[in-house]
Amino acid sequence: MDSSASASSTPLQSRPVQPVPEVRPPGFTEPPPGIRLGRYTEQKASWKPCKKNLQCATVLVPLDYGQPDSTAISVSMAKKVATATPKLGTLFIDPGGPGGSGIEFVEFFRSKGLERYDIIGWDPRGVGQSTPVDCQGTDLERLTSMDISPDNASEENDLLAADRELGLACLRASGPLLQHISTPDVARDLDVLRTLVGEDKLNYYGASYGTRIGATYAELYPQRVGRLVLDGAVNITNDTSVSQAVGFQRALEGFATWCAQRECKLGNTKDAVLKSVANFWQRLDQEPLKVGRRQLTQQLGVAGVISVLYAPPEAYKYLLQALESAITDRDGRYLLFLADQLNQRDQQGKFAQTNYAFPAIRCLDDADLGVQGERRLAEEANKLAPTIGPVFGADLVCAMWPVPAVPKVTLDGEGAPPIVVIGTTGDPATPYEYAVSMAKQLQSGVLVTLRGFGHTGYGQSGCVQKLVVRYLNEGKVPADGTTC
């Protein structure tokens, strides 16, 4: 499989799909005893004490639900046991990503008021302690540093080649796993987990990408839906008019307004602050800042800013410090640190596995628009996100992915009880319009709006927390259109 890419050889209209090699990556195993899906729903989850007073268990699920008697893979869970009575059952939680670890999420999930639930987080298939996607041989240091908004054909060819090689590395190491880590697969796993913990209905909190898991579950199993909270809704429609770049543009403008009001060194008006940041990014494109043995490149400089924009405005002071140090003093240490947080790179230079799981899962879910389609979307985003759009570039990772996307289905959850959808008006990663459209498309969707900035609402708003806890504990559904 040739990993090179050139202007003449790059498939512009669709992905360069490759044959799936017959490899058996770690985590592939024989199915449990029994026949068909009963093999999995009749197994026993053996819970054992693990870190920080949690209990952990690993179970098996079919690699391919169309062939449940064939290969199995593992899914690992962590449980925070209920401490109050009478118990309400199990609440499954997912932090999003895709590629985020539910096992890690259990440790810091805000569970005050939910003590009557066993709270379970799980690493979805392809992630972390479950059978993980592996892309060994990928140079993540280079991939997270290189220019993703190329200025000429040579830079674009380098980017296309790197994106193609990422996909091929994943395919070589993970083989058929790459075909079976879509969100519908994850939702089917979640139904197996629900069965194994003895619940008739699924109670669930999903953040960000976790809202796609919840919406997909409601589509596949509407009669098994209990109380679902979908916070920071992703786009489940075919509408591409509002992109993630637009969300980050709004958040950056929120920071710029805050900065200007404090007469910060970046400018005394919102537009002046935005211009300072844009000019700084452009300078990084030509002349990265040296930080020890590393460099703060344009992509890393953007990542450092984005990292803070995920947080509520209370974190703006850290972004201001990092930008002023980099722009005024040419000290890129703080921005590089923030970029490493976003990229999940530790001080020893080791990257978290989510850097493999994230593209592998989303590229199965995302429509195949080809390189040209992604370029068109980027051009549209630049009009609505003039500061951040040009440095975001086109999303070429999935355009160069070697595995085809799964067929799309409409997610409307017909027959499900009320589903609470939460949207934050200034959410950078999942623009508010996504929550509006998700609540509308889900036939039983109920919209709760948080006015403010930051990604997702439950973790930052006492008002949202109160509504969610009451809904999960008492079944009291917020009025559609409730605003915090």
Short mmCIF file of C-alpha atoms in Angstrom, two decimals:
data_model
loop_
_atom_site.label_atom_id
_atom_site.label_comp_id
_atom_site.label_asym_id
_atom_site.label_seq_id
_atom_site.Cartn_x
_atom_site.Cartn_y
_atom_site.Cartn_z
CA MET A 1 0.00 0.00 0.00
CA ASP A 2 1.63 3.20 -1.21
CA SER A 3 1.57 5.91 1.43
CA SER A 4 2.69 8.69 -0.88
CA ALA A 5 0.32 11.42 -1.97
CA SER A 6 0.63 13.85 -4.81
CA ALA A 7 -1.61 16.26 -6.62
CA SER A 8 -2.05 13.75 -9.42
CA SER A 9 -2.51 10.58 -7.34
CA THR A 10 -4.74 11.86 -4.52
CA PRO A 11 -8.35 10.66 -4.87
CA LEU A 12 -10.30 13.90 -4.67
CA GLN A 13 -13.89 12.63 -4.74
CA SER A 14 -13.79 9.82 -2.19
CA ARG A 15 -11.54 7.98 0.24
CA PRO A 16 -8.60 5.85 -0.92
CA VAL A 17 -10.18 2.66 0.47
CA GLN A 18 -7.76 -0.25 0.91
CA PRO A 19 -8.21 -4.01 1.42
CA VAL A 20 -8.38 -4.98 5.11
CA PRO A 21 -5.39 -7.15 6.07
CA GLU A 22 -5.99 -10.42 7.89
CA VAL A 23 -4.39 -9.43 11.17
CA ARG A 24 -5.53 -10.41 14.64
CA PRO A 25 -4.64 -7.51 16.93
CA PRO A 26 -4.36 -7.85 20.71
CA GLY A 27 -7.80 -8.07 22.28
CA PHE A 28 -9.28 -10.35 19.64
CA THR A 29 -10.40 -13.58 21.29
CA GLU A 30 -12.85 -16.47 21.10
CA PRO A 31 -16.48 -15.78 22.05
CA PRO A 32 -17.92 -17.00 25.35
CA PRO A 33 -19.90 -20.27 25.42
CA GLY A 34 -23.40 -20.33 23.96
CA ILE A 35 -24.97 -19.39 20.66
CA ARG A 36 -25.41 -16.09 18.85
CA LEU A 37 -25.99 -12.98 20.98
CA GLY A 38 -26.95 -15.10 23.99
CA ARG A 39 -23.26 -15.91 24.32
CA TYR A 40 -22.73 -12.33 25.46
CA THR A 41 -25.91 -11.44 27.32
CA GLU A 42 -25.64 -14.55 29.51
CA GLN A 43 -22.00 -14.06 30.55
CA LYS A 44 -21.21 -12.86 34.07
CA ALA A 45 -19.51 -9.56 34.80
CA SER A 46 -16.93 -10.25 37.49
CA TRP A 47 -16.48 -7.02 39.45
CA LYS A 48 -13.24 -6.53 41.36
CA PRO A 49 -11.86 -3.62 43.40
CA CYS A 50 -9.67 -1.25 41.41
CA LYS A 51 -8.38 2.32 41.67
CA LYS A 52 -9.88 4.97 43.96
CA ASN A 53 -12.56 2.78 45.53
CA LEU A 54 -14.04 1.81 42.18
CA GLN A 55 -14.96 -1.65 40.98
CA CYS A 56 -13.88 -2.80 37.53
CA ALA A 57 -14.93 -5.56 35.16
CA THR A 58 -14.16 -6.65 31.62
CA VAL A 59 -16.67 -8.45 29.42
CA LEU A 60 -16.80 -9.70 25.85
CA VAL A 61 -18.84 -8.39 22.94
CA PRO A 62 -18.92 -9.56 19.31
CA LEU A 63 -16.51 -7.85 16.94
CA ASP A 64 -19.23 -8.04 14.29
CA TYR A 65 -22.84 -8.15 15.47
CA GLY A 66 -23.70 -9.73 12.13
CA GLN A 67 -21.50 -12.69 13.09
CA PRO A 68 -21.83 -13.08 16.88
CA ASP A 69 -20.47 -16.65 16.83
CA SER A 70 -17.17 -15.45 15.38
CA THR A 71 -14.46 -13.23 16.91
CA ALA A 72 -15.02 -11.47 20.24
CA ILE A 73 -13.42 -8.32 21.65
CA SER A 74 -13.32 -6.92 25.17
CA VAL A 75 -15.06 -3.95 26.79
CA SER A 76 -13.87 -2.71 30.19
CA MET A 77 -15.96 -0.85 32.77
CA ALA A 78 -15.48 0.97 36.08
CA LYS A 79 -18.24 1.40 38.65
CA LYS A 80 -18.73 3.87 41.46
CA VAL A 81 -21.08 1.99 43.76
CA ALA A 82 -24.20 3.70 45.09
CA THR A 83 -23.87 5.01 48.65
CA ALA A 84 -27.49 5.90 49.36
CA THR A 85 -30.78 4.03 49.43
CA PRO A 86 -33.21 3.17 48.03
CA LYS A 87 -31.10 2.46 44.95
CA LEU A 88 -32.26 3.74 41.59
CA GLY A 89 -30.21 1.31 39.51
CA THR A 90 -27.35 2.10 37.14
CA LEU A 91 -26.39 5.31 35.39
CA PHE A 92 -24.03 4.83 32.44
CA ILE A 93 -21.85 7.82 31.56
CA ASP A 94 -19.67 8.70 28.57
CA PRO A 95 -17.30 11.72 28.26
CA GLY A 96 -17.32 11.97 24.47
CA GLY A 97 -14.35 12.26 22.16
CA PRO A 98 -14.82 10.00 20.33
CA GLY A 99 -12.07 8.09 22.04
CA GLY A 100 -12.59 9.41 25.56
CA SER A 101 -12.24 6.96 28.43
CA GLY A 102 -15.39 6.38 30.42
CA ILE A 103 -13.30 4.59 33.03
CA GLU A 104 -11.36 7.79 33.67
CA PHE A 105 -14.57 9.84 33.49
CA VAL A 106 -16.06 8.02 36.49
CA GLU A 107 -13.29 9.42 38.69
CA PHE A 108 -14.20 13.08 38.14
CA PHE A 109 -17.85 12.97 37.02
CA ARG A 110 -19.95 15.28 39.21
CA SER A 111 -22.07 12.72 41.08
CA LYS A 112 -23.37 14.87 43.94
CA GLY A 113 -27.10 14.21 44.26
CA LEU A 114 -26.83 10.95 42.31
CA GLU A 115 -25.64 8.78 45.21
CA ARG A 116 -28.52 6.33 44.74
CA TYR A 117 -27.10 5.24 41.39
CA ASP A 118 -24.31 2.85 40.60
CA ILE A 119 -22.40 5.03 38.11
CA ILE A 120 -20.62 3.10 35.36
CA GLY A 121 -18.21 4.44 32.79
CA TRP A 122 -16.81 2.21 30.10
CA ASP A 123 -14.10 2.45 27.49
CA PRO A 124 -15.96 1.98 24.20
CA ARG A 125 -14.61 -0.56 21.73
CA GLY A 126 -11.41 0.74 20.19
CA VAL A 127 -10.59 2.81 23.28
CA GLY A 128 -8.19 2.52 26.19
CA GLN A 129 -8.61 -0.58 28.33
CA SER A 130 -11.11 -2.14 25.93
CA THR A 131 -9.78 -3.74 22.72
CA PRO A 132 -7.93 -0.66 21.44
CA VAL A 133 -7.21 0.73 18.02
CA ASP A 134 -3.47 0.69 17.42
CA CYS A 135 -1.63 2.73 14.81
CA GLN A 136 1.93 1.78 15.71
CA GLY A 137 4.57 3.53 13.69
CA THR A 138 2.68 6.82 13.50
CA ASP A 139 4.81 9.88 14.28
CA LEU A 140 2.31 11.76 16.43
CA GLU A 141 4.91 14.39 17.32
CA ARG A 142 5.10 15.36 13.66
CA LEU A 143 1.39 14.91 12.99
CA THR A 144 0.32 17.22 15.80
CA SER A 145 2.90 19.84 14.83
CA MET A 146 2.63 20.07 11.06
CA ASP A 147 0.75 22.74 9.11
CA ILE A 148 -2.91 21.74 8.72
CA SER A 149 -3.75 24.88 6.75
CA PRO A 150 -1.25 24.50 3.89
CA ASP A 151 -0.30 27.56 1.87
CA ASN A 152 0.87 25.79 -1.28
CA ALA A 153 0.70 22.48 -3.14
CA SER A 154 3.88 21.14 -1.54
CA GLU A 155 2.58 21.68 2.00
CA GLU A 156 -0.79 20.17 1.09
CA ASN A 157 0.85 17.09 -0.42
CA ASP A 158 2.88 16.65 2.77
CA LEU A 159 -0.30 16.87 4.83
CA LEU A 160 -2.21 14.46 2.60
CA ALA A 161 0.67 11.99 2.76
CA ALA A 162 0.80 12.20 6.56
CA ASP A 163 -2.96 11.75 6.89
CA ARG A 164 -2.91 8.82 4.51
CA GLU A 165 -0.05 7.18 6.39
CA LEU A 166 -1.93 7.56 9.69
CA GLY A 167 -4.85 5.61 8.24
CA LEU A 168 -2.60 2.96 6.73
CA ALA A 169 -0.71 2.53 10.01
CA CYS A 170 -4.01 1.99 11.82
CA LEU A 171 -5.10 -0.49 9.16
CA ARG A 172 -1.86 -2.46 9.30
CA ALA A 173 -1.99 -2.79 13.10
CA SER A 174 -5.73 -2.99 13.75
CA GLY A 175 -7.10 -4.67 10.61
CA PRO A 176 -10.81 -5.57 10.83
CA LEU A 177 -11.27 -3.68 14.10
CA LEU A 178 -11.35 -0.49 12.02
CA GLN A 179 -14.53 -1.72 10.33
CA HIS A 180 -16.38 -2.31 13.61
CA ILE A 181 -15.94 0.69 15.92
CA SER A 182 -18.75 2.88 14.63
CA THR A 183 -21.26 4.48 16.99
CA PRO A 184 -23.97 1.89 16.15
CA ASP A 185 -21.49 -0.80 17.26
CA VAL A 186 -20.87 1.12 20.50
CA ALA A 187 -24.62 1.51 21.12
CA ARG A 188 -25.12 -2.25 20.67
CA ASP A 189 -22.33 -2.85 23.19
CA LEU A 190 -24.07 -0.50 25.60
CA ASP A 191 -27.22 -2.58 25.35
CA VAL A 192 -25.21 -5.69 26.23
CA LEU A 193 -23.74 -3.86 29.24
CA ARG A 194 -27.22 -2.76 30.31
CA THR A 195 -28.35 -6.38 30.22
CA LEU A 196 -25.32 -7.62 32.17
CA VAL A 197 -25.94 -5.23 35.08
CA GLY A 198 -29.57 -6.33 35.26
CA GLU A 199 -31.31 -3.17 34.06
CA ASP A 200 -34.50 -3.25 32.00
CA LYS A 201 -34.00 0.36 30.86
CA LEU A 202 -30.93 2.43 30.09
CA ASN A 203 -30.27 5.49 32.25
CA TYR A 204 -27.50 7.50 30.65
CA TYR A 205 -25.53 10.75 30.65
CA GLY A 206 -23.48 11.43 27.53
CA ALA A 207 -21.35 14.49 26.89
CA SER A 208 -20.30 15.78 23.46
CA TYR A 209 -19.76 12.73 21.19
CA GLY A 210 -21.50 10.77 23.95
CA THR A 211 -24.70 12.45 22.76
CA ARG A 212 -24.36 10.60 19.45
CA ILE A 213 -24.09 7.34 21.37
CA GLY A 214 -27.26 8.19 23.30
CA ALA A 215 -29.20 9.28 20.21
CA THR A 216 -28.11 6.15 18.37
CA TYR A 217 -29.18 3.96 21.30
CA ALA A 218 -32.60 5.65 21.26
CA GLU A 219 -32.87 4.90 17.55
CA LEU A 220 -31.90 1.23 17.92
CA TYR A 221 -33.68 0.48 21.22
CA PRO A 222 -36.38 3.10 21.87
CA GLN A 223 -38.38 0.80 24.14
CA ARG A 224 -35.32 0.27 26.38
CA VAL A 225 -34.67 3.97 26.96
CA GLY A 226 -35.00 5.10 30.57
CA ARG A 227 -33.70 8.58 31.43
CA LEU A 228 -31.27 9.96 28.85
CA VAL A 229 -29.32 13.21 29.20
CA LEU A 230 -27.43 14.37 26.11
CA ASP A 231 -25.17 17.32 26.96
CA GLY A 232 -23.27 19.31 24.33
CA ALA A 233 -25.10 17.76 21.40
CA VAL A 234 -23.19 16.88 18.24
CA ASN A 235 -24.60 17.37 14.77
CA ILE A 236 -26.83 14.39 13.89
CA THR A 237 -28.39 16.12 10.88
CA ASN A 238 -27.04 16.58 7.35
CA ASP A 239 -26.81 20.35 7.88
CA THR A 240 -23.22 21.56 7.43
CA SER A 241 -24.00 25.29 7.58
CA VAL A 242 -22.58 25.61 11.10
CA SER A 243 -19.16 24.05 11.59
CA GLN A 244 -16.99 23.51 14.63
CA ALA A 245 -14.82 26.38 13.38
CA VAL A 246 -17.83 28.66 13.87
CA GLY A 247 -18.16 27.46 17.47
CA PHE A 248 -14.51 28.18 18.23
CA GLN A 249 -14.75 31.56 16.47
CA ARG A 250 -17.58 32.54 18.81
CA ALA A 251 -15.62 31.33 21.83
CA LEU A 252 -12.51 33.21 20.71
CA GLU A 253 -14.61 36.34 20.27
CA GLY A 254 -15.92 35.83 23.80
CA PHE A 255 -12.33 35.74 25.06
CA ALA A 256 -11.41 38.78 22.94
CA THR A 257 -14.30 40.80 24.41
CA TRP A 258 -13.27 39.80 27.94
CA CYS A 259 -9.65 40.69 27.20
CA ALA A 260 -10.45 44.09 25.69
CA GLN A 261 -12.64 45.02 28.68
CA ARG A 262 -9.59 44.55 30.89
CA GLU A 263 -7.34 46.59 28.61
CA CYS A 264 -5.07 43.61 28.10
CA LYS A 265 -1.83 43.84 26.13
CA LEU A 266 -3.46 42.16 23.11
CA GLY A 267 -5.74 45.11 22.33
CA ASN A 268 -8.34 47.49 23.72
CA THR A 269 -11.16 46.31 21.44
CA LYS A 270 -12.47 42.88 20.52
CA ASP A 271 -11.32 43.27 16.92
CA ALA A 272 -7.87 44.39 18.01
CA VAL A 273 -7.46 41.30 20.20
CA LEU A 274 -8.61 39.03 17.38
CA LYS A 275 -6.15 40.70 15.01
CA SER A 276 -3.30 40.21 17.50
CA VAL A 277 -4.07 36.50 17.78
CA ALA A 278 -4.44 36.07 14.01
CA ASN A 279 -1.18 37.89 13.31
CA PHE A 280 0.59 35.76 15.91
CA TRP A 281 -0.64 32.56 14.27
CA GLN A 282 0.53 33.81 10.89
CA ARG A 283 3.99 34.56 12.29
CA LEU A 284 4.17 31.05 13.74
CA ASP A 285 3.47 29.68 10.26
CA GLN A 286 6.68 31.28 9.01
CA GLU A 287 8.75 31.23 12.18
CA PRO A 288 7.83 28.77 14.96
CA LEU A 289 8.95 29.65 18.48
CA LYS A 290 11.71 27.52 19.94
CA VAL A 291 10.79 25.90 23.25
CA GLY A 292 13.76 23.89 24.46
CA ARG A 293 14.25 21.08 21.99
CA ARG A 294 10.75 21.56 20.60
CA GLN A 295 8.99 24.20 18.54
CA LEU A 296 5.66 25.96 18.94
CA THR A 297 4.34 25.63 15.40
CA GLN A 298 1.20 27.24 14.05
CA GLN A 299 -0.87 24.10 14.65
CA LEU A 300 0.39 23.84 18.23
CA GLY A 301 -0.22 27.55 18.78
CA VAL A 302 -3.81 27.12 17.65
CA ALA A 303 -4.20 23.98 19.77
CA GLY A 304 -3.01 25.85 22.86
CA VAL A 305 -5.72 28.47 22.40
CA ILE A 306 -8.43 25.92 21.63
CA SER A 307 -7.49 23.94 24.74
CA VAL A 308 -8.60 26.80 26.99
CA LEU A 309 -11.66 27.71 24.93
CA TYR A 310 -13.18 24.36 25.90
CA ALA A 311 -13.34 25.66 29.47
CA PRO A 312 -15.70 28.26 30.98
CA PRO A 313 -14.58 31.94 31.05
CA GLU A 314 -12.96 31.46 34.46
CA ALA A 315 -10.02 29.96 32.52
CA TYR A 316 -9.52 32.99 30.27
CA LYS A 317 -6.81 34.35 32.57
CA TYR A 318 -4.62 31.35 31.76
CA LEU A 319 -5.07 31.83 28.03
CA LEU A 320 -4.22 35.52 28.39
CA GLN A 321 -1.03 34.69 30.27
CA ALA A 322 -0.01 32.16 27.62
CA LEU A 323 -0.71 34.50 24.70
CA GLU A 324 0.97 37.51 26.26
CA SER A 325 4.06 35.45 27.05
CA ALA A 326 4.23 34.12 23.51
CA ILE A 327 3.42 37.36 21.67
CA THR A 328 5.19 39.90 23.87
CA ASP A 329 8.08 37.87 25.27
CA ARG A 330 8.35 35.21 22.54
CA ASP A 331 8.05 32.59 25.26
CA GLY A 332 5.97 29.71 23.91
CA ARG A 333 6.24 27.41 26.93
CA TYR A 334 2.75 28.06 28.28
CA LEU A 335 0.95 27.73 24.95
CA LEU A 336 2.89 24.56 24.21
CA PHE A 337 1.87 23.15 27.59
CA LEU A 338 -1.78 23.93 26.82
CA ALA A 339 -1.45 22.32 23.39
CA ASP A 340 -0.05 19.19 25.01
CA GLN A 341 -3.10 19.05 27.27
CA LEU A 342 -5.38 19.11 24.24
CA ASN A 343 -3.29 16.52 22.40
CA GLN A 344 -2.94 14.37 25.53
CA ARG A 345 0.85 14.31 25.34
CA ASP A 346 2.75 13.88 28.60
CA GLN A 347 6.06 15.44 29.59
CA GLN A 348 7.94 12.39 28.40
CA GLY A 349 6.51 12.79 24.91
CA LYS A 350 4.07 9.90 25.13
CA PHE A 351 0.65 10.41 23.55
CA ALA A 352 -2.58 8.91 24.87
CA GLN A 353 -4.27 6.18 22.85
CA THR A 354 -7.21 8.48 22.14
CA ASN A 355 -5.08 10.00 19.37
CA TYR A 356 -5.67 6.74 17.48
CA ALA A 357 -9.24 6.07 18.59
CA PHE A 358 -10.49 9.57 17.76
CA PRO A 359 -9.89 9.47 13.99
CA ALA A 360 -10.71 5.77 13.67
CA ILE A 361 -14.17 6.12 15.22
CA ARG A 362 -15.18 9.43 13.70
CA CYS A 363 -14.02 8.44 10.22
CA LEU A 364 -16.43 5.50 10.30
CA ASP A 365 -19.25 7.82 11.38
CA ASP A 366 -18.49 10.80 9.13
CA ALA A 367 -19.76 11.02 5.58
CA ASP A 368 -17.19 10.49 2.82
CA LEU A 369 -16.92 13.91 1.19
CA GLY A 370 -13.52 13.37 -0.37
CA VAL A 371 -10.75 15.95 -0.40
CA GLN A 372 -12.71 18.32 -2.61
CA GLY A 373 -15.80 18.15 -0.40
CA GLU A 374 -13.75 18.89 2.71
CA ARG A 375 -12.10 21.83 0.95
CA ARG A 376 -15.50 23.26 0.09
CA LEU A 377 -16.66 22.96 3.70
CA ALA A 378 -13.50 24.72 4.87
CA GLU A 379 -14.06 27.57 2.42
CA GLU A 380 -17.58 28.03 3.75
CA ALA A 381 -16.34 27.92 7.34
CA ASN A 382 -13.76 30.63 6.60
CA LYS A 383 -16.54 33.07 5.73
CA LEU A 384 -18.26 32.55 9.10
CA ALA A 385 -15.10 32.07 11.17
CA PRO A 386 -12.63 34.56 9.70
CA THR A 387 -10.07 34.35 12.51
CA ILE A 388 -9.94 30.67 13.28
CA GLY A 389 -11.28 29.11 10.09
CA PRO A 390 -8.16 29.77 7.99
CA VAL A 391 -5.89 28.05 10.53
CA PHE A 392 -8.30 25.12 11.01
CA GLY A 393 -7.89 24.11 7.39
CA ALA A 394 -9.87 21.37 5.70
CA ASP A 395 -10.50 18.14 7.65
CA LEU A 396 -8.44 15.82 5.46
CA VAL A 397 -7.89 12.94 7.91
CA CYS A 398 -11.17 11.20 7.05
CA ALA A 399 -10.85 12.17 3.39
CA MET A 400 -7.69 10.03 3.32
CA TRP A 401 -9.00 7.22 5.56
CA PRO A 402 -8.59 3.70 4.11
CA VAL A 403 -11.88 2.30 5.46
CA PRO A 404 -15.33 3.30 4.11
CA ALA A 405 -17.85 5.13 6.29
CA VAL A 406 -20.84 3.24 7.64
CA PRO A 407 -24.24 3.94 6.03
CA LYS A 408 -26.13 6.86 7.53
CA VAL A 409 -29.53 6.49 9.18
CA THR A 410 -31.87 9.18 10.49
CA LEU A 411 -31.77 9.35 14.28
CA ASP A 412 -35.23 10.30 15.52
CA GLY A 413 -35.70 7.85 18.41
CA GLU A 414 -39.34 7.22 17.54
CA GLY A 415 -41.08 5.56 20.47
CA ALA A 416 -38.58 6.64 23.14
CA PRO A 417 -39.69 8.50 26.30
CA PRO A 418 -38.54 12.13 26.81
CA ILE A 419 -34.83 12.70 26.17
CA VAL A 420 -33.16 15.79 27.68
CA VAL A 421 -30.82 17.60 25.26
CA ILE A 422 -28.56 20.34 26.66
CA GLY A 423 -26.93 23.05 24.58
CA THR A 424 -24.64 25.91 25.64
CA THR A 425 -24.98 29.05 23.53
CA GLY A 426 -21.23 29.66 23.37
CA ASP A 427 -20.10 26.03 23.21
CA PRO A 428 -16.98 25.97 21.01
CA ALA A 429 -16.76 22.28 20.12
CA THR A 430 -20.47 21.56 19.65
CA PRO A 431 -22.18 24.78 18.53
CA TYR A 432 -25.54 25.48 20.11
CA GLU A 433 -27.39 24.92 16.83
CA TYR A 434 -26.53 21.22 17.11
CA ALA A 435 -28.51 20.92 20.35
CA VAL A 436 -31.46 22.76 18.84
CA SER A 437 -31.53 20.44 15.83
CA MET A 438 -30.97 17.29 17.92
CA ALA A 439 -33.83 18.14 20.27
CA LYS A 440 -36.03 18.82 17.24
CA GLN A 441 -35.03 15.68 15.32
CA LEU A 442 -35.45 13.35 18.30
CA GLN A 443 -39.22 12.97 18.47
CA SER A 444 -39.20 13.08 22.27
CA GLY A 445 -36.34 15.58 22.57
CA VAL A 446 -36.56 18.32 25.20
CA LEU A 447 -34.17 21.27 24.88
CA VAL A 448 -32.42 22.87 27.86
CA THR A 449 -30.30 25.93 27.07
CA LEU A 450 -27.36 27.26 29.08
CA ARG A 451 -26.44 30.84 28.23
CA GLY A 452 -22.66 31.09 28.42
CA PHE A 453 -19.38 29.75 27.11
CA GLY A 454 -17.52 26.48 27.61
CA HIS A 455 -18.04 22.93 26.36
CA THR A 456 -21.13 21.18 27.80
CA GLY A 457 -23.38 22.52 30.56
CA TYR A 458 -23.73 20.00 33.39
CA GLY A 459 -20.21 20.36 34.72
CA GLN A 460 -20.29 24.16 35.00
CA SER A 461 -23.85 25.24 35.79
CA GLY A 462 -25.62 24.71 39.10
CA CYS A 463 -28.92 25.41 37.35
CA VAL A 464 -28.32 22.67 34.77
CA GLN A 465 -27.09 20.29 37.46
CA LYS A 466 -30.26 20.79 39.48
CA LEU A 467 -32.46 20.06 36.45
CA VAL A 468 -30.46 16.96 35.50
CA VAL A 469 -30.33 15.52 39.02
CA ARG A 470 -34.06 16.01 39.47
CA TYR A 471 -34.77 14.36 36.10
CA LEU A 472 -32.51 11.38 36.81
CA ASN A 473 -33.74 10.90 40.38
CA GLU A 474 -37.44 11.69 40.03
CA GLY A 475 -38.16 11.46 36.32
CA LYS A 476 -39.21 15.12 36.32
CA VAL A 477 -38.68 16.25 32.70
CA PRO A 478 -37.67 19.92 32.30
CA ALA A 479 -40.01 22.03 30.21
CA ASP A 480 -38.93 22.19 26.58
CA GLY A 481 -37.10 25.48 26.09
CA THR A 482 -35.92 25.82 29.69
CA THR A 483 -33.03 28.30 29.95
CA CYS A 484 -30.31 28.57 32.59
#
